[in-house]
Coordinates of C-alpha atoms and ligand atoms in Angstrom, one line a residue:
M28 CA 255.1 -59.2 -143.1
N29 CA 256.4 -55.6 -143.8
R30 CA 254.9 -53.7 -141.0
S31 CA 255.6 -50.3 -142.2
P32 CA 252.9 -48.2 -141.2
S33 CA 252.7 -46.7 -145.0
L34 CA 252.2 -49.7 -146.4
A35 CA 248.6 -49.1 -146.8
A36 CA 246.2 -46.8 -145.5
I37 CA 242.4 -48.0 -145.5
S38 CA 239.4 -45.9 -145.2
E39 CA 236.5 -47.0 -142.8
P40 CA 232.8 -46.0 -143.6
P41 CA 231.4 -43.5 -141.7
R42 CA 229.2 -44.4 -138.7
Q43 CA 226.3 -43.7 -136.4
T44 CA 227.6 -43.6 -132.8
P45 CA 225.0 -44.0 -130.2
V46 CA 225.1 -41.3 -127.1
R47 CA 225.0 -43.4 -124.0
H48 CA 225.3 -40.5 -121.6
L49 CA 224.5 -37.1 -121.2
V50 CA 226.2 -36.3 -117.6
D51 CA 227.3 -33.0 -116.2
V52 CA 231.0 -34.4 -115.4
L53 CA 232.7 -37.5 -117.4
V54 CA 236.1 -37.9 -115.6
V55 CA 238.5 -40.0 -118.3
G56 CA 240.7 -42.6 -116.3
G57 CA 240.4 -44.1 -112.6
G58 CA 243.8 -43.5 -111.1
S59 CA 244.8 -41.4 -108.3
A60 CA 243.2 -37.8 -109.7
G61 CA 240.6 -39.4 -111.5
L62 CA 239.2 -41.8 -108.6
M63 CA 239.5 -38.5 -106.0
A64 CA 238.0 -36.2 -109.4
A65 CA 235.0 -37.7 -109.7
V66 CA 234.6 -38.4 -106.3
A67 CA 234.4 -35.4 -105.5
A68 CA 232.3 -34.0 -108.4
A69 CA 229.7 -36.4 -107.5
R70 CA 229.5 -35.1 -103.5
Q71 CA 229.2 -31.6 -104.9
G72 CA 226.1 -33.2 -106.4
A73 CA 226.9 -33.4 -110.4
R74 CA 226.4 -36.3 -112.6
V75 CA 229.0 -38.3 -113.2
L76 CA 230.4 -40.7 -115.5
L77 CA 233.6 -42.6 -114.4
V78 CA 235.4 -44.3 -117.8
E79 CA 238.2 -46.4 -117.8
R80 CA 240.2 -49.0 -120.1
N81 CA 240.8 -51.5 -116.7
G82 CA 238.6 -53.5 -114.8
Y83 CA 239.3 -51.8 -111.9
L84 CA 240.3 -48.2 -110.5
G85 CA 243.5 -47.1 -108.6
G86 CA 245.3 -46.9 -112.0
T87 CA 249.0 -46.5 -111.4
L88 CA 248.6 -47.1 -107.7
S89 CA 247.0 -50.7 -108.5
M90 CA 247.9 -51.6 -111.9
V91 CA 251.5 -51.0 -112.0
T92 CA 251.7 -51.1 -107.7
L93 CA 253.5 -48.7 -106.2
G94 CA 255.7 -49.4 -102.9
S95 CA 253.8 -45.7 -100.8
F96 CA 252.1 -42.7 -101.4
C97 CA 254.3 -40.2 -102.2
G98 CA 254.0 -36.6 -102.1
L99 CA 251.7 -36.8 -98.3
Y100 CA 254.2 -34.9 -96.2
T101 CA 256.7 -32.3 -95.7
V102 CA 259.6 -33.2 -92.9
T103 CA 261.5 -31.7 -91.0
E104 CA 264.4 -33.1 -88.5
T105 CA 262.0 -34.3 -85.9
E106 CA 259.1 -33.7 -87.7
V107 CA 256.7 -35.7 -90.3
I108 CA 254.0 -33.4 -91.0
P109 CA 250.6 -33.2 -93.7
V110 CA 250.8 -31.4 -97.3
V111 CA 248.0 -33.1 -99.1
G112 CA 244.9 -33.7 -96.8
G113 CA 241.0 -33.4 -97.9
M114 CA 240.1 -36.6 -99.7
A115 CA 243.6 -38.4 -100.2
A116 CA 243.6 -38.7 -96.5
E117 CA 240.6 -40.4 -96.7
F118 CA 241.6 -42.6 -98.0
T119 CA 244.6 -44.1 -96.7
E120 CA 242.3 -43.7 -93.6
R121 CA 240.4 -46.0 -95.9
L122 CA 243.2 -48.5 -96.2
A123 CA 243.8 -48.6 -92.5
H124 CA 240.4 -49.4 -91.8
W125 CA 240.6 -52.7 -94.7
G126 CA 244.6 -53.2 -92.4
G127 CA 246.7 -51.1 -94.6
P128 CA 249.8 -48.8 -92.5
R129 CA 248.9 -45.5 -90.9
E130 CA 252.6 -44.5 -90.0
P131 CA 254.6 -42.9 -92.6
L132 CA 257.8 -43.9 -93.2
R133 CA 261.1 -41.7 -93.2
W134 CA 263.3 -42.5 -95.9
L135 CA 266.5 -40.1 -97.5
Q136 CA 265.2 -37.0 -97.3
T137 CA 261.4 -37.6 -97.1
A138 CA 258.6 -39.5 -96.2
S139 CA 256.0 -41.5 -97.3
L140 CA 253.0 -44.0 -97.0
P141 CA 253.1 -47.7 -97.9
Y142 CA 250.2 -49.1 -99.0
D143 CA 248.6 -52.4 -100.7
P144 CA 247.9 -52.6 -103.8
T145 CA 245.1 -54.5 -103.7
L146 CA 243.6 -52.9 -100.9
V147 CA 243.2 -49.4 -103.2
K148 CA 241.3 -51.3 -106.0
L149 CA 238.4 -52.6 -103.3
A150 CA 239.1 -49.6 -100.8
A151 CA 238.4 -47.4 -104.8
D152 CA 235.1 -49.5 -105.7
E153 CA 233.8 -48.4 -102.3
L154 CA 234.5 -45.0 -102.6
V155 CA 233.0 -44.4 -106.0
L156 CA 229.5 -46.6 -104.9
Q157 CA 229.3 -44.8 -102.3
A158 CA 229.7 -41.6 -103.9
G159 CA 227.0 -42.5 -106.7
V160 CA 229.3 -42.3 -109.4
Q161 CA 228.5 -44.5 -112.8
L162 CA 230.9 -46.5 -113.6
A163 CA 232.4 -47.6 -117.0
F164 CA 235.4 -50.3 -117.2
H165 CA 237.1 -51.7 -119.8
C166 CA 236.5 -49.3 -121.9
L167 CA 239.4 -46.7 -124.2
A168 CA 239.0 -43.1 -125.1
V169 CA 239.2 -43.0 -128.8
G170 CA 237.5 -39.8 -129.5
V171 CA 236.1 -36.3 -128.6
L172 CA 233.4 -34.3 -129.4
R173 CA 234.3 -30.6 -129.8
E174 CA 232.8 -27.8 -131.3
D175 CA 235.1 -25.1 -132.2
Q176 CA 237.4 -24.8 -128.6
H177 CA 234.5 -26.1 -126.8
V178 CA 235.1 -30.1 -125.1
R179 CA 231.8 -31.0 -124.9
G180 CA 232.2 -35.0 -124.4
A181 CA 234.2 -37.9 -125.2
I182 CA 233.8 -41.2 -127.7
F183 CA 234.8 -44.9 -126.3
E184 CA 235.3 -48.0 -127.7
G185 CA 233.9 -50.8 -125.0
R186 CA 233.4 -54.4 -125.3
D187 CA 230.3 -53.9 -127.0
G188 CA 231.5 -51.2 -129.4
R189 CA 231.7 -47.4 -129.9
W190 CA 229.7 -45.3 -127.7
A191 CA 229.8 -41.6 -126.5
C192 CA 229.0 -39.9 -123.7
A193 CA 228.4 -35.9 -123.8
A194 CA 229.4 -33.7 -120.6
H195 CA 229.0 -30.3 -119.7
V196 CA 232.9 -30.9 -118.3
V197 CA 235.0 -33.3 -119.0
I198 CA 238.4 -34.0 -117.0
D199 CA 241.4 -35.7 -118.1
C200 CA 242.8 -38.2 -116.2
T201 CA 244.5 -40.8 -118.2
G202 CA 247.9 -40.0 -117.1
D203 CA 249.1 -39.7 -120.9
G204 CA 246.2 -36.6 -121.5
D205 CA 244.7 -38.6 -124.3
I206 CA 241.4 -36.7 -124.2
A207 CA 243.5 -32.9 -124.6
A208 CA 245.7 -34.7 -127.0
L209 CA 242.6 -35.9 -128.8
A210 CA 240.9 -32.5 -128.5
G211 CA 244.0 -30.8 -130.2
A212 CA 245.9 -29.3 -126.9
D213 CA 249.4 -27.9 -127.4
F214 CA 251.6 -30.6 -125.4
E215 CA 255.2 -31.4 -124.7
H216 CA 256.2 -34.7 -125.3
D217 CA 260.2 -36.0 -126.2
P218 CA 261.5 -39.3 -125.6
Q219 CA 264.6 -37.5 -125.4
V220 CA 263.7 -35.9 -122.8
I221 CA 261.1 -38.0 -120.3
Q222 CA 262.2 -40.4 -117.4
A223 CA 262.8 -43.8 -117.7
P224 CA 259.8 -46.3 -116.8
T225 CA 260.2 -49.1 -114.6
T226 CA 258.6 -52.7 -114.7
M227 CA 257.6 -53.0 -111.0
F228 CA 257.9 -56.7 -108.7
R229 CA 257.3 -58.0 -105.3
L230 CA 259.8 -61.0 -103.8
G231 CA 258.2 -63.8 -101.7
G232 CA 260.4 -65.7 -99.1
V233 CA 262.3 -62.6 -97.7
D234 CA 263.6 -62.1 -94.4
V235 CA 261.4 -58.7 -93.7
A236 CA 263.8 -57.8 -90.5
R237 CA 266.8 -58.2 -92.2
A238 CA 266.0 -56.6 -95.6
S239 CA 264.2 -53.3 -94.3
A240 CA 267.1 -52.8 -91.8
L241 CA 269.4 -52.0 -94.9
N242 CA 269.0 -48.1 -96.1
R243 CA 269.0 -47.3 -99.5
D244 CA 272.9 -46.7 -99.9
E245 CA 273.6 -49.8 -98.3
L246 CA 270.7 -52.1 -100.9
R247 CA 272.7 -50.0 -103.4
R248 CA 276.3 -50.9 -102.1
H249 CA 275.0 -54.3 -102.7
L250 CA 273.6 -54.3 -106.1
E251 CA 276.7 -52.8 -107.1
Q252 CA 278.2 -55.7 -106.0
A253 CA 276.5 -57.8 -108.0
V254 CA 277.1 -55.5 -111.3
A255 CA 280.9 -55.8 -110.3
C256 CA 280.1 -59.8 -110.8
G257 CA 278.9 -59.6 -113.9
L258 CA 275.1 -59.1 -113.6
N259 CA 273.5 -56.8 -116.1
L260 CA 271.3 -54.3 -113.3
P261 CA 270.4 -51.1 -114.7
R262 CA 269.7 -49.4 -111.9
T263 CA 271.3 -50.1 -108.5
S264 CA 269.3 -47.4 -106.6
G265 CA 265.7 -48.7 -106.0
G266 CA 262.6 -48.5 -103.3
A267 CA 262.3 -51.9 -101.3
F268 CA 258.7 -51.7 -99.2
S269 CA 257.0 -54.4 -96.9
V270 CA 253.4 -54.2 -95.8
R271 CA 253.1 -58.3 -96.1
P272 CA 254.9 -60.7 -94.1
A273 CA 257.5 -62.6 -95.6
S274 CA 257.3 -59.8 -98.6
M275 CA 259.3 -57.0 -100.4
H276 CA 257.8 -54.1 -102.9
L277 CA 260.9 -53.2 -105.0
N278 CA 261.1 -50.0 -107.4
I279 CA 264.6 -51.0 -108.9
T280 CA 264.2 -52.0 -113.0
R281 CA 264.6 -49.3 -115.4
V282 CA 264.0 -49.7 -119.2
V283 CA 265.9 -47.7 -122.1
K284 CA 266.0 -47.8 -125.5
D285 CA 269.4 -46.6 -127.4
G286 CA 270.5 -44.3 -124.8
R287 CA 267.1 -42.5 -123.9
A288 CA 263.5 -43.7 -122.5
P289 CA 261.1 -45.8 -124.5
D290 CA 257.9 -44.3 -125.9
P291 CA 255.2 -45.1 -124.0
L292 CA 253.0 -43.5 -126.8
D293 CA 254.3 -46.0 -129.6
T294 CA 252.9 -49.2 -130.0
Q295 CA 256.1 -51.3 -130.6
E296 CA 258.5 -49.5 -128.3
L297 CA 256.1 -49.6 -125.3
T298 CA 255.6 -53.8 -126.3
D299 CA 259.2 -54.2 -126.1
S300 CA 259.1 -52.2 -123.3
E301 CA 256.7 -55.0 -121.1
V302 CA 259.3 -57.6 -122.3
Q303 CA 262.5 -56.0 -121.6
G304 CA 261.2 -55.1 -118.3
R305 CA 259.9 -58.4 -116.9
R306 CA 263.2 -60.0 -117.9
Q307 CA 265.2 -57.5 -116.1
I308 CA 263.2 -59.3 -112.6
S309 CA 265.2 -62.4 -114.0
A310 CA 268.7 -60.7 -113.4
Y311 CA 267.3 -59.1 -109.6
L312 CA 266.1 -62.2 -108.8
K313 CA 269.6 -63.7 -109.1
A314 CA 271.4 -60.7 -108.0
F315 CA 269.2 -60.4 -104.8
R316 CA 269.2 -63.9 -103.7
R317 CA 272.8 -64.2 -104.0
F318 CA 273.7 -60.5 -102.9
V319 CA 271.5 -59.0 -100.8
P320 CA 270.8 -60.0 -97.2
G321 CA 267.7 -61.2 -96.4
Y322 CA 266.8 -62.1 -99.6
E323 CA 268.9 -65.5 -100.1
N324 CA 265.3 -67.5 -100.4
C325 CA 263.2 -64.9 -102.3
F326 CA 261.0 -65.5 -105.7
I327 CA 259.3 -63.9 -107.5
E328 CA 255.2 -63.4 -105.5
D329 CA 254.1 -60.9 -108.3
I330 CA 254.7 -58.3 -111.4
G331 CA 252.6 -55.5 -112.0
A332 CA 250.1 -55.9 -114.6
Q333 CA 251.9 -53.3 -116.8
I334 CA 254.8 -51.6 -116.5
G335 CA 255.1 -48.1 -114.9
V336 CA 255.1 -45.1 -117.4
R337 CA 256.3 -42.0 -115.1
E338 CA 256.4 -39.3 -118.1
S339 CA 254.6 -39.1 -121.9
R340 CA 252.5 -35.9 -122.2
R341 CA 252.8 -32.5 -120.5
V342 CA 249.7 -30.8 -121.6
R343 CA 250.7 -26.9 -121.3
G344 CA 247.8 -24.8 -119.6
D345 CA 247.3 -21.3 -118.9
Y346 CA 250.2 -21.9 -116.1
W347 CA 253.0 -23.8 -116.9
L348 CA 254.7 -25.1 -113.5
T349 CA 258.5 -24.6 -113.0
Q350 CA 261.8 -25.8 -111.7
H351 CA 261.7 -22.4 -109.9
D352 CA 258.2 -23.1 -108.1
V353 CA 258.7 -26.6 -107.1
L354 CA 262.5 -25.8 -105.3
N355 CA 260.9 -21.7 -104.3
Q356 CA 258.5 -22.1 -102.6
G357 CA 255.9 -21.2 -105.2
R358 CA 252.7 -19.6 -104.0
F359 CA 249.5 -18.7 -106.2
R360 CA 246.0 -16.8 -105.5
D361 CA 244.5 -20.0 -107.1
A362 CA 246.4 -22.5 -105.0
V363 CA 244.5 -25.2 -105.0
A364 CA 247.3 -28.1 -103.8
C365 CA 250.2 -28.2 -102.1
S366 CA 253.6 -30.6 -102.6
A367 CA 256.8 -30.8 -101.1
W368 CA 258.1 -34.5 -102.8
P369 CA 261.7 -33.3 -104.0
M370 CA 262.2 -33.7 -107.8
E371 CA 262.9 -37.2 -108.3
E372 CA 264.8 -38.2 -112.0
H373 CA 264.6 -41.9 -112.9
G374 CA 267.5 -40.9 -116.0
V375 CA 269.1 -43.3 -118.1
G376 CA 271.8 -44.4 -115.8
R377 CA 271.9 -46.7 -112.7
A378 CA 271.2 -43.8 -109.8
T379 CA 267.9 -41.4 -109.8
L380 CA 268.7 -38.0 -109.7
W381 CA 267.1 -36.9 -106.4
R382 CA 266.8 -32.9 -105.7
F383 CA 264.9 -32.0 -102.0
L384 CA 263.0 -28.9 -101.1
A385 CA 264.1 -27.2 -97.9
P386 CA 263.4 -28.7 -95.0
G387 CA 259.8 -28.2 -93.9
T388 CA 258.6 -26.4 -97.3
Y389 CA 256.0 -26.9 -99.8
Y390 CA 255.1 -25.3 -102.9
Q391 CA 251.5 -24.5 -104.4
L392 CA 249.8 -25.8 -107.2
P393 CA 247.8 -22.9 -109.4
Y394 CA 244.4 -24.2 -110.3
R395 CA 245.2 -23.1 -113.9
M396 CA 247.6 -25.5 -114.3
M397 CA 244.7 -27.8 -114.7
L398 CA 243.1 -25.6 -117.7
P399 CA 244.6 -26.5 -120.9
A400 CA 244.9 -23.4 -123.5
G401 CA 242.8 -21.8 -125.8
L402 CA 240.1 -24.9 -124.9
H403 CA 236.7 -25.2 -122.8
G404 CA 235.1 -27.6 -120.8
L405 CA 238.0 -29.6 -120.3
L406 CA 240.1 -30.0 -117.1
V407 CA 243.3 -31.8 -116.6
A408 CA 244.3 -33.6 -113.8
G409 CA 246.8 -35.7 -112.7
R410 CA 250.5 -36.6 -113.9
C411 CA 249.6 -34.9 -117.1
A412 CA 248.8 -31.7 -116.1
S413 CA 251.0 -28.7 -117.2
A414 CA 254.3 -28.9 -116.0
S415 CA 258.1 -28.4 -117.4
H416 CA 260.0 -31.5 -117.3
E417 CA 262.0 -31.1 -113.8
A418 CA 258.7 -29.6 -112.4
H419 CA 257.1 -32.8 -113.4
A420 CA 259.4 -34.7 -111.3
S421 CA 258.3 -33.8 -108.0
M422 CA 254.3 -33.0 -109.1
R423 CA 254.0 -36.8 -110.5
V424 CA 253.5 -38.4 -107.2
A425 CA 250.1 -39.9 -106.0
A426 CA 249.3 -37.9 -103.3
V427 CA 249.7 -34.7 -105.6
C428 CA 248.0 -36.7 -108.2
M429 CA 244.7 -37.0 -105.5
A430 CA 245.2 -33.7 -104.5
L431 CA 244.6 -31.9 -108.1
G432 CA 241.8 -34.6 -109.3
E433 CA 240.2 -33.4 -106.1
A434 CA 239.9 -29.8 -106.9
A435 CA 239.3 -30.8 -110.5
G436 CA 236.1 -32.6 -109.3
V437 CA 235.1 -29.8 -107.0
A438 CA 235.6 -27.1 -109.8
A439 CA 234.1 -29.2 -112.8
A440 CA 231.1 -29.4 -110.4
Q441 CA 230.9 -25.7 -109.3
A442 CA 231.3 -24.6 -113.0
V443 CA 228.3 -26.8 -113.6
A444 CA 226.4 -25.4 -110.8
A445 CA 227.1 -21.6 -112.2
G446 CA 226.5 -22.3 -115.8
V447 CA 230.0 -21.3 -116.8
M448 CA 233.3 -23.1 -118.3
P449 CA 235.8 -24.6 -115.9
R450 CA 237.7 -21.7 -116.3
D451 CA 235.1 -19.3 -115.4
I452 CA 234.8 -20.2 -112.0
D453 CA 235.0 -18.2 -108.9
T454 CA 238.2 -19.8 -107.4
D455 CA 238.2 -18.2 -104.2
A456 CA 234.9 -20.6 -103.6
L457 CA 236.8 -23.2 -105.0
R458 CA 239.3 -23.3 -102.6
R459 CA 236.9 -22.1 -99.5
T460 CA 235.2 -25.5 -100.8
L461 CA 238.6 -27.5 -100.9
R462 CA 239.6 -25.9 -97.2
A463 CA 236.1 -27.1 -95.9
Q464 CA 236.7 -31.1 -97.2
G465 CA 240.0 -30.7 -95.2
A466 CA 242.7 -30.2 -98.2
I467 CA 245.3 -28.4 -96.8
L468 CA 246.4 -25.1 -99.8
G469 CA 249.0 -23.5 -97.5
D470 CA 249.4 -19.9 -96.2
Ligands
FAD25 C1 257.8 -46.9 -112.4 C2 256.7 -45.6 -111.6 C3 257.0 -45.5 -109.7 C4 256.5 -44.5 -109.2 N1 256.6 -44.9 -107.7 C5 255.9 -43.6 -107.3 C6 255.4 -43.8 -105.6 O1 256.4 -44.8 -104.9 N2 254.5 -43.4 -104.8 C7 253.6 -42.1 -105.7 O2 253.4 -41.9 -105.1 N3 254.0 -42.3 -107.3 C8 255.0 -42.6 -107.7 N4 254.7 -42.5 -108.6 C9 254.0 -41.3 -109.6 C10 252.9 -42.3 -109.6 O3 252.4 -43.2 -109.4 C11 251.7 -41.3 -110.5 O4 252.5 -40.7 -111.3 C12 250.4 -41.4 -110.1 O5 249.7 -42.4 -110.1 C13 249.7 -40.5 -111.6 O6 248.3 -40.4 -111.4 P1 247.1 -40.1 -112.4 O7 246.3 -40.5 -111.7 O8 247.3 -39.1 -113.0 O9 247.6 -41.4 -113.5 P2 247.7 -43.0 -113.4 O10 247.3 -43.6 -112.2 O11 248.4 -43.5 -115.0 O12 246.1 -43.2 -114.0 C14 245.2 -42.9 -115.2 C15 244.5 -43.7 -116.0 O13 243.4 -43.2 -116.8 C16 243.4 -44.8 -117.2 N5 243.6 -44.4 -118.6 C17 244.6 -44.1 -119.9 N6 244.1 -44.0 -121.0 C18 243.0 -43.9 -120.4 C19 242.1 -44.0 -122.1 N7 242.3 -43.5 -123.0 N8 240.7 -44.2 -121.6 C20 240.3 -44.9 -120.6 N9 241.1 -44.8 -119.1 C21 242.1 -44.6 -120.0 C22 244.6 -46.1 -117.2 O14 244.0 -46.9 -117.3 C23 244.4 -45.1 -115.9 O15 244.0 -46.7 -114.3 C24 255.6 -43.6 -109.8 C25 255.2 -44.2 -111.4 C26 256.0 -45.3 -111.4 C27 255.3 -45.1 -113.3

């Protein structure tokens, strides 16, 4: 069969699409950012619909599975200091009540909080339902309602057909900036530049005490031995986290195509990446069993439901966060979040590149990086917000996406209450509300 997209084109008949929901705030995507955005807006009194293509919340946290929440802290030689608080801190506290870890784990020149991906699904359901957020699962956003430069809602394909939601404010938390792209926003996306994706997996049957005693360099040395013995491992430096007995979560595969990252917005390249990512796991299983202490009897316990895409569209906003901001403690009048996460670059080689911030420092993230340039009625929160490739390498981590989501949700509700567009809200009032709910905005 010829798969060429130019083989033929068909015309679809025009159709009537029912408007099923009319809400104050529509949040598309229920990952780190969307979860917080929806709950934050609802707690301010807005009527909120949260639409998610999966049957559960958490996005990358639960569908890809990560080892730990990054971005919560800045570190000095002696201290681990929170730089993200607010609803992200409330969420990690909820996970702790379900039995998750409370104590940060120090590694390299930073620290993160390990978590159990399954608990995220449970805690997220609880959080949104308690806040009164209406949920629509298994629905994919496929279009937007747009009048001139105003985004007025979105169109979804669900199990029961196509439907629309009209809203005063739409928040794009799709990670890929799907809504912004459908609305015609300007964005950057270049497969020659973006970071490589990773398929996450968990190994069972691990002697966790011995495995955890290895630092990153030691793990890398053992895996380099495996490479020297002929095993084809695309990456030897990676993360290993344990939150369950005998179980280790590994962030170690790396999928590359023709010397660059595969394009996560291309169906065939994404499909091939899923297959390649899973295929790599069998090579890692052999390498861990033979070469890494503590893993002699390990087996594959779990594989993420989806390959982990680190980077795709970055939507150009009123402010474009830069590497200079990240490395020089950027400060902004309209700051809505802080981050101290290093620039973490997963290129195509076997090593990951890190550029750390000075000990104990952080940079701020401005509200304007969530306002897509030239469009009204739309906010973009999470990893698809407005940042250069280099700045994105730092701001994309889960805790920072949560802080941006919380800010976007409060901003959207304040826009609704004031009857204005998100660009025209009083950012001092936004910052006061965020501070009152425990968010850390820095000096
Ligand atoms: C391999 C990998 C490892 C990482 N490791 C860590 C780590 O250890 N710690 C850390 O803190 N961060 C880590 N990150 C980064 C971090 O996980 C993400 O950048 C962050 O979670 C992104 O949050 P988000 O809400 O912006 O997007 P996502 O979590 O991707 O959420 C987007 C949500 O939108 C939904 N969606 C997408 N498109 C549509 C649509 N059209 N219609 C409806 N729903 C849609 C998706 O299903 C998803 O639920 C890692 C990322 C990757 C890929």
